[in-house]
Coordinates of C-alpha atoms in Angstrom, one line a residue:
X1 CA -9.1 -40.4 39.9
X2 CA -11.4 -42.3 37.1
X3 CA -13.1 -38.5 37.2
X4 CA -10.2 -36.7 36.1
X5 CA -8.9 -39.1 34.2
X6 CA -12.1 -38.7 32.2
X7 CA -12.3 -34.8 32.4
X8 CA -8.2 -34.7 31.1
X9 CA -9.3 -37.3 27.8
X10 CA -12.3 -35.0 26.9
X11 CA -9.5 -31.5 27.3
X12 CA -7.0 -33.1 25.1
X13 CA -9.4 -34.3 23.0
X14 CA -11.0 -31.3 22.1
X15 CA -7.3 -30.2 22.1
X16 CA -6.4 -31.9 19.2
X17 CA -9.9 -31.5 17.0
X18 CA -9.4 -27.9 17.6
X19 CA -6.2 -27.8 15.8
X20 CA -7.8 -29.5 12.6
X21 CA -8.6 -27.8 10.1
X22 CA -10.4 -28.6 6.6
X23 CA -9.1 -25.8 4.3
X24 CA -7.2 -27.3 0.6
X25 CA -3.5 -27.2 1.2
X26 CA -2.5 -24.5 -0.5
X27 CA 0.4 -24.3 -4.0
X28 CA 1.4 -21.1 -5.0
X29 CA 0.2 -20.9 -8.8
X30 CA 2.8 -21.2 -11.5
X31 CA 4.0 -18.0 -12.7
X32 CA 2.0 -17.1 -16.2
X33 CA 5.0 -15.3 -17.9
X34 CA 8.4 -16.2 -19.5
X35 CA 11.6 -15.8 -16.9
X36 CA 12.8 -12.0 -16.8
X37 CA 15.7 -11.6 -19.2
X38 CA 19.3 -10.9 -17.6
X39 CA 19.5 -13.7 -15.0
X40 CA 21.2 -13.4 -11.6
X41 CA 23.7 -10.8 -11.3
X42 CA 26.7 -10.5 -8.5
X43 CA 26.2 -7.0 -7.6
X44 CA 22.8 -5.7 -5.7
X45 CA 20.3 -5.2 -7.9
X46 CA 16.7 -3.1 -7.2
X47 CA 15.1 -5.2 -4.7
X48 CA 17.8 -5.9 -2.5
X49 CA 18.7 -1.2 -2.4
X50 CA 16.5 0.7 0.0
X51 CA 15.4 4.4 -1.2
X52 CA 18.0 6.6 0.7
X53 CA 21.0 4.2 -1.1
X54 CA 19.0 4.4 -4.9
X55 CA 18.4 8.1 -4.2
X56 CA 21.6 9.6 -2.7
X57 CA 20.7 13.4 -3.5
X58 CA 20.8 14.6 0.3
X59 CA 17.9 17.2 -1.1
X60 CA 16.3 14.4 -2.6
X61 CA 16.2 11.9 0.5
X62 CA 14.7 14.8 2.8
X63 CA 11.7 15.2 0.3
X64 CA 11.0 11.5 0.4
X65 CA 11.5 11.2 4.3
X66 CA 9.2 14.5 4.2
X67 CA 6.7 12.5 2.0
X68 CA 6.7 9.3 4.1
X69 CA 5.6 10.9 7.5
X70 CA 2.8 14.0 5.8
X71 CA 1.8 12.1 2.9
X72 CA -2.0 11.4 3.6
X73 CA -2.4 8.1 0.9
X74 CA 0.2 7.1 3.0
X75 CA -1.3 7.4 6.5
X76 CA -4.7 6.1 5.1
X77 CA -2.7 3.1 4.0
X78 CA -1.2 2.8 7.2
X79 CA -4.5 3.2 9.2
X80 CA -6.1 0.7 6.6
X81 CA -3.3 -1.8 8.1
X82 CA -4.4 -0.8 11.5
X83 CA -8.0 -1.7 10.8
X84 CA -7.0 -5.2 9.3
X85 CA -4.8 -5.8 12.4
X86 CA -7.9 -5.0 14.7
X87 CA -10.3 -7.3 12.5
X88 CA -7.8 -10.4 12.6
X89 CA -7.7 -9.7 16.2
X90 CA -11.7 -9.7 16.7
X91 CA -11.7 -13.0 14.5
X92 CA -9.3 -14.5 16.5
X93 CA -10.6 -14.5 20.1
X94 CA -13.2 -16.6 19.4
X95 CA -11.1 -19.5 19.5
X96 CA -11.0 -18.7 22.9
X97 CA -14.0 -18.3 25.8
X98 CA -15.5 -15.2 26.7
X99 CA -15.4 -15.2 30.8
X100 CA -17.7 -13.0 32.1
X101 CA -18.6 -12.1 35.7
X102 CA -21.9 -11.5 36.8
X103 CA -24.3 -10.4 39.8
X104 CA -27.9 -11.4 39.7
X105 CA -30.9 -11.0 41.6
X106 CA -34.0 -12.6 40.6
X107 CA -38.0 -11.6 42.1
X108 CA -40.2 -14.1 41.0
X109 CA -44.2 -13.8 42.0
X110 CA -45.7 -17.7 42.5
X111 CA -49.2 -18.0 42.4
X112 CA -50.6 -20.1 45.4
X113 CA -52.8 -21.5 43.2
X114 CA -49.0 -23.1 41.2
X115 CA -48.2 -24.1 44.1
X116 CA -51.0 -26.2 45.9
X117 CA -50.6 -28.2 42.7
X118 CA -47.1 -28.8 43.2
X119 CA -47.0 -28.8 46.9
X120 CA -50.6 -29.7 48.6
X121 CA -49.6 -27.8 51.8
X122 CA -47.8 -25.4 50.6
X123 CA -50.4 -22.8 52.0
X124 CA -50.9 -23.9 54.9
X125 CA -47.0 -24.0 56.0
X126 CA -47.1 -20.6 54.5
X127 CA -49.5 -19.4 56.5
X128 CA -47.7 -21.2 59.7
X129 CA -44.6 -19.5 59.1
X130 CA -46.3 -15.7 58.9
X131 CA -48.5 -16.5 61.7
X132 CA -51.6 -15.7 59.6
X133 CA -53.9 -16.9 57.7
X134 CA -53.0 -18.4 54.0
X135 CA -52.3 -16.1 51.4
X136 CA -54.4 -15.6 48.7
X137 CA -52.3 -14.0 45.9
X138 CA -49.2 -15.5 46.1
X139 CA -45.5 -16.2 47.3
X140 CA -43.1 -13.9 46.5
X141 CA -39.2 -15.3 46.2
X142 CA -36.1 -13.7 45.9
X143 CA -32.4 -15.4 44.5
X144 CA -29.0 -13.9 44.3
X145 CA -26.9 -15.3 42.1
X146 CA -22.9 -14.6 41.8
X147 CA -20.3 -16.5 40.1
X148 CA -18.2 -16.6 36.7
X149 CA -18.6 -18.1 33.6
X150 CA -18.9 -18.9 29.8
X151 CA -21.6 -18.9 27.2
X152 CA -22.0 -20.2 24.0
X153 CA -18.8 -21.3 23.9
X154 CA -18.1 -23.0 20.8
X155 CA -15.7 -26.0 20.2
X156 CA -13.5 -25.5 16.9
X157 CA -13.5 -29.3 16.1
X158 CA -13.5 -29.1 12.2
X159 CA -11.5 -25.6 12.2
X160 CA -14.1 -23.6 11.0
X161 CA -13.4 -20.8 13.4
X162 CA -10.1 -21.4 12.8
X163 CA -9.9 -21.1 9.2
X164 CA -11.5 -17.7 9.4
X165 CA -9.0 -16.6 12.0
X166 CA -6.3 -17.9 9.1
X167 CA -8.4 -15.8 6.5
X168 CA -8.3 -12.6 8.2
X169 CA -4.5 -13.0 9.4
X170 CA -3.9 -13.4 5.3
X171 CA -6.0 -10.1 4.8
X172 CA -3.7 -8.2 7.3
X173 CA -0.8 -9.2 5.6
X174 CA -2.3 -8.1 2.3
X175 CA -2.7 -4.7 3.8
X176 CA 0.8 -5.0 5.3
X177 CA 1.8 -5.6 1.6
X178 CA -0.6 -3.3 -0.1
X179 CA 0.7 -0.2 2.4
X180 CA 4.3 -1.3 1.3
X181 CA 3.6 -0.8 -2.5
X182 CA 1.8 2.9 -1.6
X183 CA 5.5 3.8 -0.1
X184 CA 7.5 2.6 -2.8
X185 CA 5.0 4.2 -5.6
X186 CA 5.1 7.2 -3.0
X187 CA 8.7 7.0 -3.2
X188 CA 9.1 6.8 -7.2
X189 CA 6.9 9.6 -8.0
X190 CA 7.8 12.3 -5.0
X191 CA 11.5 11.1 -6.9
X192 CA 9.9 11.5 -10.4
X193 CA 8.4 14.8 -9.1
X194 CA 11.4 16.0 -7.8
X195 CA 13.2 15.6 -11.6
X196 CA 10.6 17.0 -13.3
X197 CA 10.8 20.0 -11.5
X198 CA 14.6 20.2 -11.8
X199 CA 14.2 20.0 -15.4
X200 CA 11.9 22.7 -15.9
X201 CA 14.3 24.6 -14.0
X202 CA 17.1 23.4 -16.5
X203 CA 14.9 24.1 -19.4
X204 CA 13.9 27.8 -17.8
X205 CA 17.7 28.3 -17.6
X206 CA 18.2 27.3 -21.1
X207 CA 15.3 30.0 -22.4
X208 CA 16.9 32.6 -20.4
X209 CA 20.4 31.9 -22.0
X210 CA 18.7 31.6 -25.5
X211 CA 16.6 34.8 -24.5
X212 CA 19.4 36.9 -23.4
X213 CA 21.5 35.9 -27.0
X214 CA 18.4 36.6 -28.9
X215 CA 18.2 40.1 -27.7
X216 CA 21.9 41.0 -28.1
X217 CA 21.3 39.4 -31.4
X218 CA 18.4 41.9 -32.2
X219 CA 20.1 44.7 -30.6
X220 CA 22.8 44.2 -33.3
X221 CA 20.5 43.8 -36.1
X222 CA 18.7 46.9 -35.3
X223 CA 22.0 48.7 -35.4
X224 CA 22.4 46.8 -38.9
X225 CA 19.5 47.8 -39.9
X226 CA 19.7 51.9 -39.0
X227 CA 23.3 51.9 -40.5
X228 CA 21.6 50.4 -43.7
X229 CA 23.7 47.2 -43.9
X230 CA 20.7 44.9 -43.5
X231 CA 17.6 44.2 -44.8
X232 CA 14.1 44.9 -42.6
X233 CA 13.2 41.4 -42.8
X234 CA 16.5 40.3 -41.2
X235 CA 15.0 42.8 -38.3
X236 CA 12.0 41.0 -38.2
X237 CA 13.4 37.8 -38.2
X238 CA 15.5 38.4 -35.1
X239 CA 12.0 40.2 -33.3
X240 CA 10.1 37.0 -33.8
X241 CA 12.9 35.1 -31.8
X242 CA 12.8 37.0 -29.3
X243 CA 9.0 37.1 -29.0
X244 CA 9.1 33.5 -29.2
X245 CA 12.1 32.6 -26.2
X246 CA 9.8 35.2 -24.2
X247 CA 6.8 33.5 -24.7
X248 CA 8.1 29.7 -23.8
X249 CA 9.8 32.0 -20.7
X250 CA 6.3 32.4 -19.6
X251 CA 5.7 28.7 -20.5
X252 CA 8.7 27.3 -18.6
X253 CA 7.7 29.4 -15.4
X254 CA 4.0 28.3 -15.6
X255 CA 4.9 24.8 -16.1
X256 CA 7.7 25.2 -13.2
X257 CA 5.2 26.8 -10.3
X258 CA 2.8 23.5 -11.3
X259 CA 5.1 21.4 -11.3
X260 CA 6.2 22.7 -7.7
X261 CA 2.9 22.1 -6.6
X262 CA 2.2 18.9 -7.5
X263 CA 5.7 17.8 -5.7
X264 CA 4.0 19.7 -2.7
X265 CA 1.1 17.6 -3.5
X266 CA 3.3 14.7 -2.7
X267 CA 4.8 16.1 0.6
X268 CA 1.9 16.5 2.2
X269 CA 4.0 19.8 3.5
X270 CA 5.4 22.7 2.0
X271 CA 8.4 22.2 0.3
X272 CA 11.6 22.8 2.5
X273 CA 12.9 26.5 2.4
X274 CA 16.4 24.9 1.8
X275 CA 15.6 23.0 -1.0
X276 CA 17.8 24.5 -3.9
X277 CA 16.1 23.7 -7.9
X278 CA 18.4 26.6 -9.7
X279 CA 21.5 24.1 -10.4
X280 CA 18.8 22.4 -12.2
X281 CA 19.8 18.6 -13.9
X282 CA 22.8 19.6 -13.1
X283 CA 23.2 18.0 -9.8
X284 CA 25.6 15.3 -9.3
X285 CA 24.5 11.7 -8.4
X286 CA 20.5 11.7 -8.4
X287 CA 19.8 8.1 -9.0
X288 CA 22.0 5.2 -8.5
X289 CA 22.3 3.1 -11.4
X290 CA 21.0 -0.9 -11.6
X291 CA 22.9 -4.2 -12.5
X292 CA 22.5 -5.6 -15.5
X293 CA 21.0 -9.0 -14.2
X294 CA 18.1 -9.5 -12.6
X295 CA 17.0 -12.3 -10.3
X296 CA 13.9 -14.6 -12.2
X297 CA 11.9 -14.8 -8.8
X298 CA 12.0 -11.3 -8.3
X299 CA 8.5 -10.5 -9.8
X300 CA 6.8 -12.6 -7.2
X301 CA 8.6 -10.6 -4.5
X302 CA 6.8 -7.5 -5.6
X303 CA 4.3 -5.8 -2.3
X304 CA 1.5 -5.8 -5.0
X305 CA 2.0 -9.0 -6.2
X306 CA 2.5 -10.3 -2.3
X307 CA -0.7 -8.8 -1.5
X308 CA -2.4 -10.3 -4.3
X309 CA -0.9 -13.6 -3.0
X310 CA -2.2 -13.4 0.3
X311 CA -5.5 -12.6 -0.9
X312 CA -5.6 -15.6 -2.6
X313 CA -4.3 -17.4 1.1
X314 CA -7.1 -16.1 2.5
X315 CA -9.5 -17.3 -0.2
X316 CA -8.2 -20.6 0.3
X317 CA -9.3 -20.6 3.7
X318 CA -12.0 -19.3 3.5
X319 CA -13.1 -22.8 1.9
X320 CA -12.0 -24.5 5.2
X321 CA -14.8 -22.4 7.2
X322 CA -17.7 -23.6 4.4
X323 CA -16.7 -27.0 4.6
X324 CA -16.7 -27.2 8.1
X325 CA -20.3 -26.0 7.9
X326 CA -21.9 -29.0 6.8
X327 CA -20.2 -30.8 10.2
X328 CA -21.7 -30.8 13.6
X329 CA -21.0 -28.4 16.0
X330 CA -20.6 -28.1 19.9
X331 CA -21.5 -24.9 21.9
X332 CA -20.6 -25.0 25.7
X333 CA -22.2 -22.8 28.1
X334 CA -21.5 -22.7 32.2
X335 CA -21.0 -20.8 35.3
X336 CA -19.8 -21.3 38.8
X337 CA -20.8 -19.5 41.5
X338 CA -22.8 -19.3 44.7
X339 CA -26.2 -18.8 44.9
X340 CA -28.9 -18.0 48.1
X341 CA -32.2 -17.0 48.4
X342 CA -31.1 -14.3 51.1
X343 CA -28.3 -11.4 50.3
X344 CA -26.2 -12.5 53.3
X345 CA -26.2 -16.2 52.7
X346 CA -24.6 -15.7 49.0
X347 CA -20.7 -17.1 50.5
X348 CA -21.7 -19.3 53.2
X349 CA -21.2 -22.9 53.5
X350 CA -23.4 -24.7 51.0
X351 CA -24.4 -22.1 48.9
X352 CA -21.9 -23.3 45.7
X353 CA -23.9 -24.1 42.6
X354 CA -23.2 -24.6 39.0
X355 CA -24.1 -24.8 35.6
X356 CA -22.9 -26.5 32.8
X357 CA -24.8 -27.0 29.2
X358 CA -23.6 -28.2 26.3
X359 CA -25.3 -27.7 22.9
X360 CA -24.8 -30.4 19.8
X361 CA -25.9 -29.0 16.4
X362 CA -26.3 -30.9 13.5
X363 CA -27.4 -29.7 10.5
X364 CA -29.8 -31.7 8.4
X365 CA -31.8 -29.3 6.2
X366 CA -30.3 -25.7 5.0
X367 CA -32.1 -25.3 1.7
X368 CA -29.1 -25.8 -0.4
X369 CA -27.3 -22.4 1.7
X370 CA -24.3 -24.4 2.9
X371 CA -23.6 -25.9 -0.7
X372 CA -23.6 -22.6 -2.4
X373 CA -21.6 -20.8 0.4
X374 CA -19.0 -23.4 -0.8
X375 CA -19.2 -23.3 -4.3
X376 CA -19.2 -19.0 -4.1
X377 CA -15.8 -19.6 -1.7
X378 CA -14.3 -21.5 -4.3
X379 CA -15.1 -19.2 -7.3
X380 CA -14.0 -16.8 -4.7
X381 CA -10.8 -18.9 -4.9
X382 CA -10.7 -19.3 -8.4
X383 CA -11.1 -15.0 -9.0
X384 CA -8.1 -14.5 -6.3
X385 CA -5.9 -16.8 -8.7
X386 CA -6.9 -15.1 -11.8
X387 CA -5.6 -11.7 -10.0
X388 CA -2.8 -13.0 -8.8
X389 CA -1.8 -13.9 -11.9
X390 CA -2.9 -11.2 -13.5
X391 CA -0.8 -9.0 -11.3
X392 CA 2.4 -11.2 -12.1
X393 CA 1.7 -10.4 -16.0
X394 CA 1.3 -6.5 -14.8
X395 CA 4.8 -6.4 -13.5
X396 CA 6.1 -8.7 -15.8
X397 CA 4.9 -6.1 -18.3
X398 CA 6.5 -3.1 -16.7
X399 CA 9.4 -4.4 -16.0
X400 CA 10.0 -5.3 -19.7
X401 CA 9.0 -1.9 -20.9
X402 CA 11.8 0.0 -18.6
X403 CA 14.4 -2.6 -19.8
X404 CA 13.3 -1.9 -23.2
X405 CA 13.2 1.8 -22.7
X406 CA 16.8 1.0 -20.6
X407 CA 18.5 -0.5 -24.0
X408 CA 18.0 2.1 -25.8
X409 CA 17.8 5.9 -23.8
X410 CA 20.9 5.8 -22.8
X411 CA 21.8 5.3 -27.1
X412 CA 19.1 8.3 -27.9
X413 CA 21.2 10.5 -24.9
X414 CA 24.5 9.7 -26.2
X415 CA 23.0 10.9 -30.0
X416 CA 21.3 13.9 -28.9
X417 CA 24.5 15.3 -26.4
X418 CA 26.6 14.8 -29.8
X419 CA 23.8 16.5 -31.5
X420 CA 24.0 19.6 -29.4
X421 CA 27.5 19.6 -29.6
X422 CA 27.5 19.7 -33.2
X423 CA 24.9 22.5 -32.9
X424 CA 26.2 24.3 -31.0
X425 CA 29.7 24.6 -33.1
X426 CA 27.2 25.3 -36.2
X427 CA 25.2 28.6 -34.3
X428 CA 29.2 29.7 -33.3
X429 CA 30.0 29.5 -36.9
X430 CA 27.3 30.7 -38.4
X431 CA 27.0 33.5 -36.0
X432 CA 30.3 34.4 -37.2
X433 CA 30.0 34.5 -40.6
X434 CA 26.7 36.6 -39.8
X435 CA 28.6 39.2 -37.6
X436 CA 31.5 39.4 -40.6
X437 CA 28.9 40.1 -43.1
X438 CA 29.9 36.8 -45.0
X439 CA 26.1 35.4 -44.4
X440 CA 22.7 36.9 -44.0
X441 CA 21.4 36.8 -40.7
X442 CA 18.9 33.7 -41.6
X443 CA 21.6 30.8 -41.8
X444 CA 22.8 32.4 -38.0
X445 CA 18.9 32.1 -37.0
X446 CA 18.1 28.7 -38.2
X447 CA 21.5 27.5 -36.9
X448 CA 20.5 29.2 -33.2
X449 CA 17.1 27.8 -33.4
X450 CA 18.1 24.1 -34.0
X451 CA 20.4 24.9 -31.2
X452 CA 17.8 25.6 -28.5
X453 CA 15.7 22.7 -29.8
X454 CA 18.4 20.5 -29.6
X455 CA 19.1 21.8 -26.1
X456 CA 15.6 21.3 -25.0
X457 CA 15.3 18.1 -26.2
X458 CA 19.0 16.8 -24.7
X459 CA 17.4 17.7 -21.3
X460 CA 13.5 15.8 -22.6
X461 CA 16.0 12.8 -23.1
X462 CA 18.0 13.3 -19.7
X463 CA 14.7 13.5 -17.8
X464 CA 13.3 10.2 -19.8
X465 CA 16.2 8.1 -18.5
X466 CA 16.5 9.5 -14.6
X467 CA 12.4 8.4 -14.9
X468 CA 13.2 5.2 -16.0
X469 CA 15.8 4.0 -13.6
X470 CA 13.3 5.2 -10.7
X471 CA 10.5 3.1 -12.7
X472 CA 12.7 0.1 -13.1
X473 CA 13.1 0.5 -9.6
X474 CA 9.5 0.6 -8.5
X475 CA 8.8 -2.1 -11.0
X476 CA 11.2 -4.6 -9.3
X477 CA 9.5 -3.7 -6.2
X478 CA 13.0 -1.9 -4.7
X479 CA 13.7 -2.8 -1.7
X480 CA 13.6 -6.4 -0.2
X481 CA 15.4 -5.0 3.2
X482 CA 13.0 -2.9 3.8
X483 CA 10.2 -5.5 3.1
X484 CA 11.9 -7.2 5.3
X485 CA 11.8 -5.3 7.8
X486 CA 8.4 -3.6 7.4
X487 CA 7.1 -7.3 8.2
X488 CA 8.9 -8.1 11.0
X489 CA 7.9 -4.6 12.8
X490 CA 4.3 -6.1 11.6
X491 CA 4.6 -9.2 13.2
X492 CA 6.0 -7.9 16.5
X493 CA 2.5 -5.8 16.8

């Protein structure tokens, strides 16, 4: 009873030093920027909408979907998570002992010569029981050997291995984090993709319409021109507009097929055959619009910023493993088993044996190696804080440049539509006047040509502000729910 008494004391004391650890409790740093400006709303605001309710263009949410399973940034970052998960676990079984089973046979040679020192008639019994005379050479003995057991085995008393199990569990949720912000900057650019190409398409629409007018345009000034009522530099003027809507034509279709590609790019696919660009801007309800407010913590929810964080977690520990370095350690090694110096005797009665060896290391002299091992882990410390903060300023910075941008394109849209409103009343006019002979066919030209630029640049400006809500988006890290849920599917594996 006193035995096992003994044996439980020593188990739950090794118990309890095994759950110690000596890492620095850890503070998330202050936040090195101002509080976001708009405060909390009481509608949902970017990080709490997933992708298919920002982006509720059906063609739109089967590009992304497309995107998230071909996309190969995507599946490296997913593989790269993978990888982490696999490391964390290596790290982490060696809190526990590796059992192994094992069969040994062991031929060992003794010279007689060993053993008449040991043994004084050790020849002579030898000789006795082979019914000869002594050997000369030697004794040849076998051992078989089979059991279980542990080696090298080592205690965790001052967490060391501990702490870098902790480490690498921070560095897989890093990944988690860091594979979360690929598919939300996946998501914003196959989205951003997907506008730009809709607005070439506009803007190729536009030169056809402008094209088409400038040729009727010519086709009357030619007829002008052979009846004698206009001049041959009013013919001239109406050929160089058409030579010009022909030649951004080519532009806009150049610009459109590369465009095209790139979004491809994105896909990781062909784009679907069903996907319809011709209706251009045009289409109705693209992007969701934002709240106004926006909650103060929401920068530190960001997957980058996350990530950063946890690299800075596993910094932390890190320290925990170097300081445990300069303690004593205890390495266990032992078997049980039976062993016999005949094959058939291995499981009979009496042939049990065991082994158990403890190691004690203490470490007196390491050249200064274990002092600098903790100084570089805490400058190791020190550099994950300066990123972390660094990517809190990053956000905090593009998150301030689309509200900024927000304030004020949605002024510059309302100008320019009134702009081509006003334009376009002033080409009907002065194409009027032009066609009644009142004018000369420049003041219907310059009138038209302000009209296309205006056009151009109402859909520049329409294009600008779609971009930005996605970018707001992205920038508040859109999407909490999903977070959410991407790091509960991670936990479960």
């Amino acid at each position: 009873m006193a035995s096992r008494s003994t044996c439980f004391l020593v188990a739950a004391l090794a118990t309890l030093l095994s759950a110690c650890t000596l890492e620095p409790h850890y503070h998330r740093p202050p936040a090195p920027v101002p509080a976001l400006p708009g405060g909390t709303a009481g509608g949902p605001v970017a990080p709490d909408i997933g992708w298919r309710e920002f982006f509720p263009d059906p063609q739109l949410q089967q590009l992304i979907a497309l995107a998230l399973s071909n996309n190969r940034d995507l599946r490296v970052a997913v593989l790269n998570v993978q990888s982490a998960q696999a490391q964390y676990r290596i790290q982490r079984a060696e809190l526990f002992p590796t059992v192994n089973a094992s069969a040994v046979e062991q031929v060992q040679e003794i010279p007689i010569g060993v053993l008449e020192a040991e043994f004084p008639n050790a020849s002579s019994a030898a000789a006795g029981a082979a019914g000869s005379a002594a050997p000369t050479g030697g004794i040849t003995v076998r051992t078989y050997n089979v059991g279980v057991g542990f080696t090298n085995y080592e205690l965790d008393l001052f967490g060391r291995i501990r702490s870098l199990s902790h480490a690498a569990l921070q560095q897989y949720f890093s990944s988690g984090e860091t594979r979360r912000s690929v598919q939300l900057t996946l998501v914003a650019e196959v989205a951003t993709a997907y506008l730009t190409v809709l607005t070439d398409q506009t803007l190729l629409n536009i030169t056809r319409d402008t094209l088409k007018s400038q040729e009727e345009s010519y086709a009357l000034t030619q007829k002008m021109f052979n009846g004698g009522t206009t001049t041959e530099l009013a013919l001239r003027q109406a050929e160089t507009t058409v030579d010009t809507a022909r030649a951004e034509l080519a532009q806009y279709n150049r610009q459109l097929g590369q465009d095209r590609d790139a979004l491809q790019l994105l896909l990781g696919a062909p784009i679907p055959d069903g996907i319809d660009f011709s209706a251009g801007l045009d289409r109705a309800n693209m992007v969701a619009e934002l709240e106004e407010g926006i909650p103060s913590d929401v920068l530190v929810q960001r997957p980058d910023i996350l990530a950063a964080e946890h690299q800075l977690m596993a910094a932390n520990a890190q320290i925990g493993a170097a300081r445990a370095a300069f303690l004593p350690s205890i390495s266990l090694t032992g078997s049980l088993g039976t062993e016999s110096s005949q094959l058939s005797g291995l499981f009979k009665a009496g042939s049990r044996a065991w082994t158990f060896s403890p190691d004690i290391s203490l470490p007196i002299f390491a050249g200064g190696a274990n002092l600098a091992n903790l100084q570089a882990t805490k400058l190791a410390r020190d550099t994950a804080v300066a990123q972390y903060e660094k990517a809190i300023q990053t956000g905090f910075r593009e998150v301030a440049d689309a509200l900024v941008a927000r304030s004020t394109l949605d002024e510059q849209l309302a100008a320019q539509q009134a702009l081509v409103t006003a334009s376009a009343v002033a080409y009907r006019l002065a194409d009027m006047r032009y066609r009644g002979g009142v004018d000369s066919y420049l003041t219907a030209l310059v009138a038209e040509v302000s009209l296309y630029s205006a056009q151009q640049q109402l859909q520049t400006v329409r294009l600008l502000r779609l971009q930005n809500l996605v970018t707001l988006y992205k920038a508040l890290g859109g999407g909490l729910r999903e977070r959410a849920a991407a790091q509960h599917a991670t936990t479960s594996n």
